[in-house]
Structures are given as C-alpha cells and as structure tokens.
Short mmCIF file of N, CA, C and O in Angstrom, two decimals:
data_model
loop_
_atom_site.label_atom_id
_atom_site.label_comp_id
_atom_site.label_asym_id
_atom_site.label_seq_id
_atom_site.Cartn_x
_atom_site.Cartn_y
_atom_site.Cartn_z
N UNK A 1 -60.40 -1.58 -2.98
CA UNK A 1 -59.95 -0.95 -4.21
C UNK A 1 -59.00 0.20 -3.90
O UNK A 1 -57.90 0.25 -4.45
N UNK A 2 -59.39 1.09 -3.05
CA UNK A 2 -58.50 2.27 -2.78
C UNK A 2 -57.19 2.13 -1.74
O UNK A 2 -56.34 3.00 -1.55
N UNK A 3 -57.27 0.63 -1.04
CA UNK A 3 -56.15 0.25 -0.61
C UNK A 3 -54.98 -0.49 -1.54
O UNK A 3 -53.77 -0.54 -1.29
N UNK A 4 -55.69 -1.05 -2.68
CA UNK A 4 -55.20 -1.54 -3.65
C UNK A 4 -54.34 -0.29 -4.28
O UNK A 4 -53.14 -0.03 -4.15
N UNK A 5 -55.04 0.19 -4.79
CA UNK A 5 -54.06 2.17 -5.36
C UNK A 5 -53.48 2.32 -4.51
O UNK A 5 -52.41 1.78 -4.79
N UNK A 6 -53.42 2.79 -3.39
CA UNK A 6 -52.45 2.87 -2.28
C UNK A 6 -51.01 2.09 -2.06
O UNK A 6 -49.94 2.60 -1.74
N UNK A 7 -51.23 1.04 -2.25
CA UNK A 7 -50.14 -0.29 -2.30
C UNK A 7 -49.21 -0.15 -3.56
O UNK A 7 -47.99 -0.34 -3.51
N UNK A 8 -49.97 0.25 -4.80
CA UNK A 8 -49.80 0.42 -5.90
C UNK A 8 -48.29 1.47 -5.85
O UNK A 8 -47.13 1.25 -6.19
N UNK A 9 -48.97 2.63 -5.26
CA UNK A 9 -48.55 3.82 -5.56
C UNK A 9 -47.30 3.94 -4.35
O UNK A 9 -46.41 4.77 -4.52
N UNK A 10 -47.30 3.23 -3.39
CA UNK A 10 -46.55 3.15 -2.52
C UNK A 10 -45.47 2.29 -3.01
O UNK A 10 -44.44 2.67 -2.46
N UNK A 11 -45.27 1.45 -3.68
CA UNK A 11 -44.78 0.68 -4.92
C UNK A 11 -43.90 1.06 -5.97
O UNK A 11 -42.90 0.45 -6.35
N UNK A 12 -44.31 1.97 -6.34
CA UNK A 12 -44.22 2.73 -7.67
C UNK A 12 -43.34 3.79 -6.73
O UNK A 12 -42.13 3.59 -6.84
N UNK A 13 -43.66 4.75 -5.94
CA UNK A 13 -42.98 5.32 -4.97
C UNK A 13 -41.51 4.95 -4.42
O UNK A 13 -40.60 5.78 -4.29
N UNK A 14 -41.39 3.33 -4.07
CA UNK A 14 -40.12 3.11 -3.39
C UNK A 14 -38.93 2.29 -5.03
O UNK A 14 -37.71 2.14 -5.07
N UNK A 15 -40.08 1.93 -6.20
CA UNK A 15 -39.25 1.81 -7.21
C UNK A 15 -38.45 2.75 -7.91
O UNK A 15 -37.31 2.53 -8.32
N UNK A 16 -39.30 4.16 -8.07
CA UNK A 16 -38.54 5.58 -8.59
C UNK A 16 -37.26 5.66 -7.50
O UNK A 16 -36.16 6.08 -7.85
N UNK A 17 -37.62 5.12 -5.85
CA UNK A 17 -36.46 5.76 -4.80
C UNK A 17 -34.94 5.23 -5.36
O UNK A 17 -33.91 5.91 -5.38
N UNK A 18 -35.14 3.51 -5.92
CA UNK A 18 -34.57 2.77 -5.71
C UNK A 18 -33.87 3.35 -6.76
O UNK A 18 -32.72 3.79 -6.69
N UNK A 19 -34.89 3.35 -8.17
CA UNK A 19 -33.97 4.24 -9.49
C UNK A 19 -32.89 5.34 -9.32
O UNK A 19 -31.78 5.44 -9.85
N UNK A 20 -33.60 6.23 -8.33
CA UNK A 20 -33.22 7.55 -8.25
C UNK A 20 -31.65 7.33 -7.38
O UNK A 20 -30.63 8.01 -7.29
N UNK A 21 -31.97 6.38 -7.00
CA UNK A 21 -30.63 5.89 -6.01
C UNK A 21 -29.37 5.46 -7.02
O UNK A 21 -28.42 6.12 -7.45
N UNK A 22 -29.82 3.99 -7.22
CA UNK A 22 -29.13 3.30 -8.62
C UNK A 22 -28.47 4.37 -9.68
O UNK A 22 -27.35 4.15 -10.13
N UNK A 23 -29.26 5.62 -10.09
CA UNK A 23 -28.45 6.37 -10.74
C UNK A 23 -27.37 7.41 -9.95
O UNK A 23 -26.23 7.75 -10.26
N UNK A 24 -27.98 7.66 -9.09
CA UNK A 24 -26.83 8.06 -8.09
C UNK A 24 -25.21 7.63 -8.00
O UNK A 24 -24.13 8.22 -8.12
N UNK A 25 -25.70 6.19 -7.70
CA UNK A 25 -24.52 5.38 -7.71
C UNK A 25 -23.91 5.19 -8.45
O UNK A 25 -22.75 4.87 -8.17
N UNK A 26 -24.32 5.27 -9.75
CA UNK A 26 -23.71 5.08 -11.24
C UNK A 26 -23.09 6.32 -11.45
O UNK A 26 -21.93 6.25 -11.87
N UNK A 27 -23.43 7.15 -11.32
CA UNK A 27 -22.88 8.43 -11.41
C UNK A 27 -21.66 8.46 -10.95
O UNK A 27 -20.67 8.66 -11.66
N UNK A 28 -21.62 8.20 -9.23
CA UNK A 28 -20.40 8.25 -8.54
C UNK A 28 -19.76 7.45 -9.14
O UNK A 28 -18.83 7.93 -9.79
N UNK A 29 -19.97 5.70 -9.23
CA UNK A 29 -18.75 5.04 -9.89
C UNK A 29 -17.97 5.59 -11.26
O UNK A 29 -16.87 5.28 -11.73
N UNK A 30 -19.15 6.66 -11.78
CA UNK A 30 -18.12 7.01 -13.76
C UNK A 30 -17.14 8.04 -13.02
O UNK A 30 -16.07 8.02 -13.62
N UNK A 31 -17.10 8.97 -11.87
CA UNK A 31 -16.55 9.61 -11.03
C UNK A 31 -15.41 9.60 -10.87
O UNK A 31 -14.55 10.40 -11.22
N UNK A 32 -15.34 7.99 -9.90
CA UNK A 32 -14.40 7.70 -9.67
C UNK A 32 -13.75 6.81 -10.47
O UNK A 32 -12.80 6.36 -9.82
N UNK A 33 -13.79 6.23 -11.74
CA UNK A 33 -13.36 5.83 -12.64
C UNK A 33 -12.60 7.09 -13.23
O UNK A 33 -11.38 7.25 -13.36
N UNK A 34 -13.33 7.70 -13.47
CA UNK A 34 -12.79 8.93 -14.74
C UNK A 34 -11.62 9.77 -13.62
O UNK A 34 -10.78 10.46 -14.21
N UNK A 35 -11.55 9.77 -12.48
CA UNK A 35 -10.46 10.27 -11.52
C UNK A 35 -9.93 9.16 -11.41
O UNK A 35 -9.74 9.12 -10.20
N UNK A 36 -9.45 7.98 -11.91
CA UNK A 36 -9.04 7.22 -11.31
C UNK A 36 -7.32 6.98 -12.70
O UNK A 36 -6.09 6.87 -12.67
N UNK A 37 -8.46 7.04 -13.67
CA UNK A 37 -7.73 6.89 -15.49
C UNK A 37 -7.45 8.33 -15.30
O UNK A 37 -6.33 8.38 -15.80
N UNK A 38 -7.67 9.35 -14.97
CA UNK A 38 -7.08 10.81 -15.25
C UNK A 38 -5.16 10.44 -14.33
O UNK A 38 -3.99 10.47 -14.73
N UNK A 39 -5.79 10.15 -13.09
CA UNK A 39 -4.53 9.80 -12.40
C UNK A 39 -3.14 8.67 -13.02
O UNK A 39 -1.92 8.59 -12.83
N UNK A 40 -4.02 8.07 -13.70
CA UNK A 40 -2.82 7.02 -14.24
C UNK A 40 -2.49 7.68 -15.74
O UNK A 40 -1.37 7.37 -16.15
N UNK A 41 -3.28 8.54 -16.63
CA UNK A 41 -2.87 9.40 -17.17
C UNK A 41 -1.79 11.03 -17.07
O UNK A 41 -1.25 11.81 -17.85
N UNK A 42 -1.92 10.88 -15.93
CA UNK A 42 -1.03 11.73 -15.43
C UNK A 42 0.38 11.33 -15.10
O UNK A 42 1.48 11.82 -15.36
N UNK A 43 -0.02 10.26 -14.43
CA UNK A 43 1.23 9.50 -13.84
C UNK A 43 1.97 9.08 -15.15
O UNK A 43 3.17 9.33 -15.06
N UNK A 44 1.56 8.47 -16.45
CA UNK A 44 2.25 7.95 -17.24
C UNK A 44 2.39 9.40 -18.20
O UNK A 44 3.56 9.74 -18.37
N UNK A 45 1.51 10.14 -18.73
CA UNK A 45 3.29 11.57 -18.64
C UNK A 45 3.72 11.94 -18.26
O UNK A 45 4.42 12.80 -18.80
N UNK A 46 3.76 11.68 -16.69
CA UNK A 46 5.16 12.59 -16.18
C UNK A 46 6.28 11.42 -16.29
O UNK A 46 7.44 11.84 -16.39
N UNK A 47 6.11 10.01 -16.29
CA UNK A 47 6.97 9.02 -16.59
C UNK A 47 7.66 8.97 -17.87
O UNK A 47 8.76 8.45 -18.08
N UNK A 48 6.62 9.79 -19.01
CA UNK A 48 7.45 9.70 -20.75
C UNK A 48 8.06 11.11 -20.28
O UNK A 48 9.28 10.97 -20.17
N UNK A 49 7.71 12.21 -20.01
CA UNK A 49 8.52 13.67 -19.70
C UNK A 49 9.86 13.44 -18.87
O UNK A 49 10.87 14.10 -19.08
N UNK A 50 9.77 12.55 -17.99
CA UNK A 50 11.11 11.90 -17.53
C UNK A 50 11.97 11.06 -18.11
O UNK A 50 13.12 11.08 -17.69
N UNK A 51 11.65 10.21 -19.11
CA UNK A 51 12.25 9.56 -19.88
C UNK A 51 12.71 10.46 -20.82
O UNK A 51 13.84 10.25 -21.28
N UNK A 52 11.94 11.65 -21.32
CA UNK A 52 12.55 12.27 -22.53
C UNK A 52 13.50 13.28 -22.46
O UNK A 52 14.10 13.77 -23.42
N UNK A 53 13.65 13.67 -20.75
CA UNK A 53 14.65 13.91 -20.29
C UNK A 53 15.97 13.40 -19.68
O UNK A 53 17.03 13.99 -19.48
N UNK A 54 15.56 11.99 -19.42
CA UNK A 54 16.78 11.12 -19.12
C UNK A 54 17.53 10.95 -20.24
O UNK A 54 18.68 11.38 -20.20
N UNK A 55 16.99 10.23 -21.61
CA UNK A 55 17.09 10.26 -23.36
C UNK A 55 18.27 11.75 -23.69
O UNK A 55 19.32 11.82 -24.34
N UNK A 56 17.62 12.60 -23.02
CA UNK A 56 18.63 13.92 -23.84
C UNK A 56 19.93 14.03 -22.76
O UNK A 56 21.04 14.53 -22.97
N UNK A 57 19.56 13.60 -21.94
CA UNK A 57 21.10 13.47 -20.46
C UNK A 57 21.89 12.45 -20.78
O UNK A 57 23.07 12.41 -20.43
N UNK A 58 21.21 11.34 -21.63
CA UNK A 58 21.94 10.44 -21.93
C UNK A 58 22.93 10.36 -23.53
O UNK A 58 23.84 9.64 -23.92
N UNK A 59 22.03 11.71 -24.23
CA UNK A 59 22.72 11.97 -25.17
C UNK A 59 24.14 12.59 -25.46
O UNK A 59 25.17 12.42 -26.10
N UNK A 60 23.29 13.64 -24.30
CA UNK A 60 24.45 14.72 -23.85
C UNK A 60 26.09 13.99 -23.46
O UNK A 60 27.19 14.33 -23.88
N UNK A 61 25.68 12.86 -22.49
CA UNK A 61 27.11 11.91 -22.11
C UNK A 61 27.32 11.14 -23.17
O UNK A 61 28.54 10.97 -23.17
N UNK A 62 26.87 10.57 -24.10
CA UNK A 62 27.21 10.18 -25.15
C UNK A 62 28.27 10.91 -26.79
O UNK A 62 28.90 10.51 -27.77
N UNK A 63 27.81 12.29 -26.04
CA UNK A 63 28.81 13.02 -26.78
C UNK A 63 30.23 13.51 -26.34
O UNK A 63 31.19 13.83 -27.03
N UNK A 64 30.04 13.45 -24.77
CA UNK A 64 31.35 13.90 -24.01
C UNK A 64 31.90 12.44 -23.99
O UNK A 64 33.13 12.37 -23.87
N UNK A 65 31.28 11.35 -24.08
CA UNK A 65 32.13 10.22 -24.31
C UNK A 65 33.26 10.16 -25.78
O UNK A 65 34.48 10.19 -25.93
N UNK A 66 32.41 10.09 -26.43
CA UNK A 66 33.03 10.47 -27.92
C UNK A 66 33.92 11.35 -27.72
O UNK A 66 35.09 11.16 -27.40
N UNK A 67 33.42 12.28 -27.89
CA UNK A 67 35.07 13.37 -27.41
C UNK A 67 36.46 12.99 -26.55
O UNK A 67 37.64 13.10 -26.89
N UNK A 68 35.86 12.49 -25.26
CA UNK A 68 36.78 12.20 -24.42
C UNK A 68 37.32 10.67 -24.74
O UNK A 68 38.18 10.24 -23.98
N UNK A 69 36.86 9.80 -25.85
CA UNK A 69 37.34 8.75 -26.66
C UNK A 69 38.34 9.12 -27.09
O UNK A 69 39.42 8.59 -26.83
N UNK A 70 38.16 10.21 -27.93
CA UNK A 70 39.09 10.61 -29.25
C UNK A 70 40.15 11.49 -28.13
O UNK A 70 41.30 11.24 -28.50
N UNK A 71 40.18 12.26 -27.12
CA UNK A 71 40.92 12.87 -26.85
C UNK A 71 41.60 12.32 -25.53
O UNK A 71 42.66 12.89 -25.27
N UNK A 72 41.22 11.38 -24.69
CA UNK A 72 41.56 10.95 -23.59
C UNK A 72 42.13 9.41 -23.89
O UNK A 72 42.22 8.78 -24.95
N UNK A 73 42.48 9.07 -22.52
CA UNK A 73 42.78 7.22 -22.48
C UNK A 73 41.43 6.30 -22.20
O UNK A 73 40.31 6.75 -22.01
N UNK A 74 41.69 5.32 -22.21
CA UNK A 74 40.27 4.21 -22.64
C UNK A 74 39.58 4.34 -21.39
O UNK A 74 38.43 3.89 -21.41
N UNK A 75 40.06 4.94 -20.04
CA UNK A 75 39.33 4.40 -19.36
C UNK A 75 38.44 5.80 -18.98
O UNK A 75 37.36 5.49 -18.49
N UNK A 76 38.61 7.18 -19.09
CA UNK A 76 37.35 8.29 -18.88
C UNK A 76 36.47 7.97 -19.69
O UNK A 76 35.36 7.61 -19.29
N UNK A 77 36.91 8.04 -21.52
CA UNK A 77 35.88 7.81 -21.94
C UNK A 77 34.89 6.40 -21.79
O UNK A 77 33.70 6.70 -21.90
N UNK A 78 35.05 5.48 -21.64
CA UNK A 78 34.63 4.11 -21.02
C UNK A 78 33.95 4.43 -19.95
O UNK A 78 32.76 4.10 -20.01
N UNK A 79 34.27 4.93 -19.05
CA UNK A 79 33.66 5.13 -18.23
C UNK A 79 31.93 6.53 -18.66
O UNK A 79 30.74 6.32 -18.41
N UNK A 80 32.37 7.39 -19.12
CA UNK A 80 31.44 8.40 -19.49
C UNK A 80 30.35 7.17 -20.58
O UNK A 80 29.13 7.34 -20.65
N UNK A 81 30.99 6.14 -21.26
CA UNK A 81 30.16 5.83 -22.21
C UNK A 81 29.24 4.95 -21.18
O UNK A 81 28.08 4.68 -21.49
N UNK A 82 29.66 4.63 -20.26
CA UNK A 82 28.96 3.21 -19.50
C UNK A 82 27.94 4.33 -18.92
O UNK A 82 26.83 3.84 -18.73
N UNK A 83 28.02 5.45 -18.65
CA UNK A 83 27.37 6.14 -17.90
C UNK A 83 26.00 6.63 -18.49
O UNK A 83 24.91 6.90 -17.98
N UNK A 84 26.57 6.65 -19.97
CA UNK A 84 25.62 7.22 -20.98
C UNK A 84 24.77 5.81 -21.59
O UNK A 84 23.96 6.05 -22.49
N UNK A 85 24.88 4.76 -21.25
CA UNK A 85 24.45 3.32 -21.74
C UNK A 85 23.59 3.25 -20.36
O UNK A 85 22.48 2.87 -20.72
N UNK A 86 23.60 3.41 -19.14
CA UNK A 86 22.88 3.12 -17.87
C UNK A 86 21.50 4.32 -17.76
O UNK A 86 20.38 4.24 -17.26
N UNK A 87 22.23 5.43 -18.49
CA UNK A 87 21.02 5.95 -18.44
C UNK A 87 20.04 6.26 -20.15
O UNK A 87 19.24 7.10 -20.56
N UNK A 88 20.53 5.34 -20.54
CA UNK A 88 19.76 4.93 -21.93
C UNK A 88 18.69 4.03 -21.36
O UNK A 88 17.51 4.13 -21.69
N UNK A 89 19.27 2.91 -20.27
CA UNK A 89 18.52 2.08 -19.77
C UNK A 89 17.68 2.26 -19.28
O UNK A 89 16.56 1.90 -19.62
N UNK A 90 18.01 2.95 -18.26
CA UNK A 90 17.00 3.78 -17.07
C UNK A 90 15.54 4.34 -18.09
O UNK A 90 14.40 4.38 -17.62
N UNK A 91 15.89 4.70 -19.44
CA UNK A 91 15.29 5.78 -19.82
C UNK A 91 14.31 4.69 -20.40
O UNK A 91 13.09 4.85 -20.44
N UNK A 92 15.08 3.37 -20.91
CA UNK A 92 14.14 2.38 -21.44
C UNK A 92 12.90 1.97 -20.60
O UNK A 92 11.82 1.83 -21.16
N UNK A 93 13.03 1.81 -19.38
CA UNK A 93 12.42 1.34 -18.60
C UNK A 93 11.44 2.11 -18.13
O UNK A 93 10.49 1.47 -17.68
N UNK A 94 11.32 3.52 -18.05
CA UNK A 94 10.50 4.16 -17.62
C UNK A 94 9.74 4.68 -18.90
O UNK A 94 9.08 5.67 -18.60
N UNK A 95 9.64 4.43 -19.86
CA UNK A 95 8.96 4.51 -20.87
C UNK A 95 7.78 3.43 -21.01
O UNK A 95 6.59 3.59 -21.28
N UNK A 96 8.74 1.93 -20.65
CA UNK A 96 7.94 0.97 -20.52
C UNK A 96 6.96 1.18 -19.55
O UNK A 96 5.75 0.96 -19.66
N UNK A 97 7.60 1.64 -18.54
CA UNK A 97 6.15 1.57 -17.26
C UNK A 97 5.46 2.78 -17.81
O UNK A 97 4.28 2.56 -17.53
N UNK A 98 5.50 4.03 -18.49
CA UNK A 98 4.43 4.84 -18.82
C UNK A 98 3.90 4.49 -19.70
O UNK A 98 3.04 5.34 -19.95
N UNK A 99 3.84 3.29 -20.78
CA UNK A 99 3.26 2.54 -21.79
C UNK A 99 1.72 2.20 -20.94
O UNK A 99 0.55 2.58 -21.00
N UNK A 100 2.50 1.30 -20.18
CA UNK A 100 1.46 0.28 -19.18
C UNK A 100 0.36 1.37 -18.51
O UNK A 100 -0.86 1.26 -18.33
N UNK A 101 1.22 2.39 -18.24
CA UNK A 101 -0.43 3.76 -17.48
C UNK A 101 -0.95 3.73 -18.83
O UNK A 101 -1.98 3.12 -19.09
N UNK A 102 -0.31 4.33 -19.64
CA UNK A 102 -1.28 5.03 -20.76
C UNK A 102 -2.40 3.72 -21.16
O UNK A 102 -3.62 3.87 -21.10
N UNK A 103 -1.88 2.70 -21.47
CA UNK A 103 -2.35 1.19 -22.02
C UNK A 103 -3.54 1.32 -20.83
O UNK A 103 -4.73 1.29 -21.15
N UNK A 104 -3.17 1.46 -19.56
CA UNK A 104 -4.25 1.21 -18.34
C UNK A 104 -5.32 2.18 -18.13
O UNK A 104 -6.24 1.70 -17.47
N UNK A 105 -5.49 3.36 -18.48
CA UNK A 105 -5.49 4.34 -18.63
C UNK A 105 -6.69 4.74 -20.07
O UNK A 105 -7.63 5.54 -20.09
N UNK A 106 -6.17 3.87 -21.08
CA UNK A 106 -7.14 4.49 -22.19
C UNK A 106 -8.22 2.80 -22.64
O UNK A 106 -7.96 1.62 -22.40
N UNK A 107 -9.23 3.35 -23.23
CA UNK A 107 -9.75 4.69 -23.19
C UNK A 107 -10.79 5.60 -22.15
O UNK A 107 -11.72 5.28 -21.40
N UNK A 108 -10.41 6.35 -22.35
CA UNK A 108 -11.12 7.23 -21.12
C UNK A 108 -12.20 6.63 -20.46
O UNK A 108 -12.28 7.08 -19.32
N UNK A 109 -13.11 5.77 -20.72
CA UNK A 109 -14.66 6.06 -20.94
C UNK A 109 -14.68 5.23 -19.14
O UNK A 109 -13.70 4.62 -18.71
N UNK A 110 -15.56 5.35 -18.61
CA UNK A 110 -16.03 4.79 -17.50
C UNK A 110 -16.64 3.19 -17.65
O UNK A 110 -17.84 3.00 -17.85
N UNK A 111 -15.73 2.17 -17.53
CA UNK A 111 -16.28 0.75 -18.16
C UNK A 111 -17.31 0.03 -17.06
O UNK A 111 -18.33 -0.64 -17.27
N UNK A 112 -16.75 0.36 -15.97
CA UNK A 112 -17.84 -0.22 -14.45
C UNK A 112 -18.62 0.28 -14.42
O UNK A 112 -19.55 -0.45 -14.10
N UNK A 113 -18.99 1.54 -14.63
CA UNK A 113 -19.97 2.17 -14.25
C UNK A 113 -21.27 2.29 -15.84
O UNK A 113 -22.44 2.10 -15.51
N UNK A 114 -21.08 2.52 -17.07
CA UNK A 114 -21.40 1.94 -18.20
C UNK A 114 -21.67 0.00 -17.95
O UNK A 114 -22.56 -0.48 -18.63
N UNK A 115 -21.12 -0.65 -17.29
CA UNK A 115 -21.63 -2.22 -17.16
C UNK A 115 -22.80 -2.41 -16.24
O UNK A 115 -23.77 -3.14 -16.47
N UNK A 116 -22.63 -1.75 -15.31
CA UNK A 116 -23.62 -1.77 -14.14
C UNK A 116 -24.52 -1.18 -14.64
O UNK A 116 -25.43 -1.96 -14.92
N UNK A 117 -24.84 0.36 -15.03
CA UNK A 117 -25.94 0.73 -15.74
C UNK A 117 -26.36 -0.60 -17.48
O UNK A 117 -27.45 -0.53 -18.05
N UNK A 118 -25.69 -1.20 -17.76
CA UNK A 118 -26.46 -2.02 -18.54
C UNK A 118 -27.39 -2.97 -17.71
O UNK A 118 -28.47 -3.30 -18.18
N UNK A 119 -26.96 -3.42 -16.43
CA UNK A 119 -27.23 -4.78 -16.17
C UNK A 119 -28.63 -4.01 -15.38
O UNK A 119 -29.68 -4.63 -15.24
N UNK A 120 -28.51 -2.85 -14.99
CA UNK A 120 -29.58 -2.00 -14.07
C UNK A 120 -30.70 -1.93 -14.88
O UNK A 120 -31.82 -2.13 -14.43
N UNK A 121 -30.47 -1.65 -16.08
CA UNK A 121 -31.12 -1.80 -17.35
C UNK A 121 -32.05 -3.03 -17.43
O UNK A 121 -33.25 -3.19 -17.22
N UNK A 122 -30.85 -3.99 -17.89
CA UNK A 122 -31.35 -5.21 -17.79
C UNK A 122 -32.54 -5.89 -17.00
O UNK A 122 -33.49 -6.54 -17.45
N UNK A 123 -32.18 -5.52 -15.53
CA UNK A 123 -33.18 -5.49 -14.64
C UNK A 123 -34.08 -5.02 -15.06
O UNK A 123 -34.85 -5.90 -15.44
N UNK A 124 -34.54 -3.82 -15.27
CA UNK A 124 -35.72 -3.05 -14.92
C UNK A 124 -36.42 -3.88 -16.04
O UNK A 124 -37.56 -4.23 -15.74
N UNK A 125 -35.93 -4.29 -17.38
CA UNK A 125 -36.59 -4.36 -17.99
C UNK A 125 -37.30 -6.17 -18.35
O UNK A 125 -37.91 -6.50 -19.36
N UNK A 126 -37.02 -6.85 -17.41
CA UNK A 126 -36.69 -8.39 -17.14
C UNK A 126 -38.20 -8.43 -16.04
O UNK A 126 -38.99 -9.37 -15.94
N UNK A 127 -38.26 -6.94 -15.24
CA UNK A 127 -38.97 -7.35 -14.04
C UNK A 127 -40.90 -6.42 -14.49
O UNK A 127 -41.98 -6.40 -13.90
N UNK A 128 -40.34 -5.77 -15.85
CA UNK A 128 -41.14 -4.71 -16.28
C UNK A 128 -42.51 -6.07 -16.99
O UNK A 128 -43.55 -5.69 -17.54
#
C-alpha cells in the first residue's frame, strides 16, 4: 500500500515536472513569435517611411519636369520626367513589399505557441 502512494506520488511528481516544463516552452515560443512579428513590423515601416519619401522625391522631379517642359527643349524635361516616373516605380514596389510584412506580421498574437498550448491541453485532458 505505501509503495503504491509512493509510485503514485512519484507520478504525479514527474507529471507537474513535465507541465512545468511544457509551459516553459510555450512561453518561449509566444517570445519568439512576438520578436519575430515585432521585427517584420518594423521592417515593413521603415519600407512605407521609405516609400513616402521616395513618393515626395518623386514629386518634387515631377515638378522640375513640368517647369523644365514649359521652359526647356523636349529632351531635359523628358528626361527629368522619366526620372520622376522610375522613382514613382521604385516607390510602388516598396510599398508592395511593406504590405506583405505588415500582412505577415498582423495580427500580433502568438499563433504557434497559442496551438501547441491547445493541443497540450488537449492532451492532458484525453489522458485525465
């Protein structure tokens, strides 16, 4: 009988370890999830803050084109406008790729580490 309690409790002992572990681990993975989406949140505004500065550089030549349209021969301003059209582009494109962080990125919440604690769940309560 008192080896029986013993076994018991020795039992019960390495199941709390295993818990105490399992949450451990869960912990770290929301961790490194939530540093992981902060980083691609970061990365995709400094990609729109660059675009919204390429956007106003590209405005800026878009106006010295115009001018230098009306006041020059076809080929400065042509040239200033092509300049101001390449970096319209540029500006398109890096908007797109900070779409894709933000898109990758939200929402915040820790999804691996929230799945694994369900299924940990799951367990305990399958074997309970």
């Amino acid at each position: 009988m008192l080896r029986a309690m013993f076994g018991v409790m020795t039992r019960a002992k390495s199941v709390k370890n295993r818990t105490i572990s399992l949450a451990r681990l869960n912990i770290e993975l929301a961790k490194l999830e939530a540093k992981q989406k902060a980083t691609a949140l970061g990365t995709g505004a400094g990609l729109a803050a660059l675009a919204g500065v390429l956007v106003v550089y590209a405005i800026g030549f878009a106006f010295a084109a115009a001018a230098a349209g009306l006041n020059e021969a076809l080929s400065l301003w042509l040239s200033l406008l092509i300049v101001a059209g390449i970096l319209f582009l540029v500006a398109a494109i890096v908007v797109f790729v900070a779409v894709r962080f933000f898109k990758k990125a939200s929402p915040p919440t820790p999804d691996q580490a929230l799945e694994e604690a369900a299924r940990t769940l799951e367990t305990f309560e399958s074997h309970v």
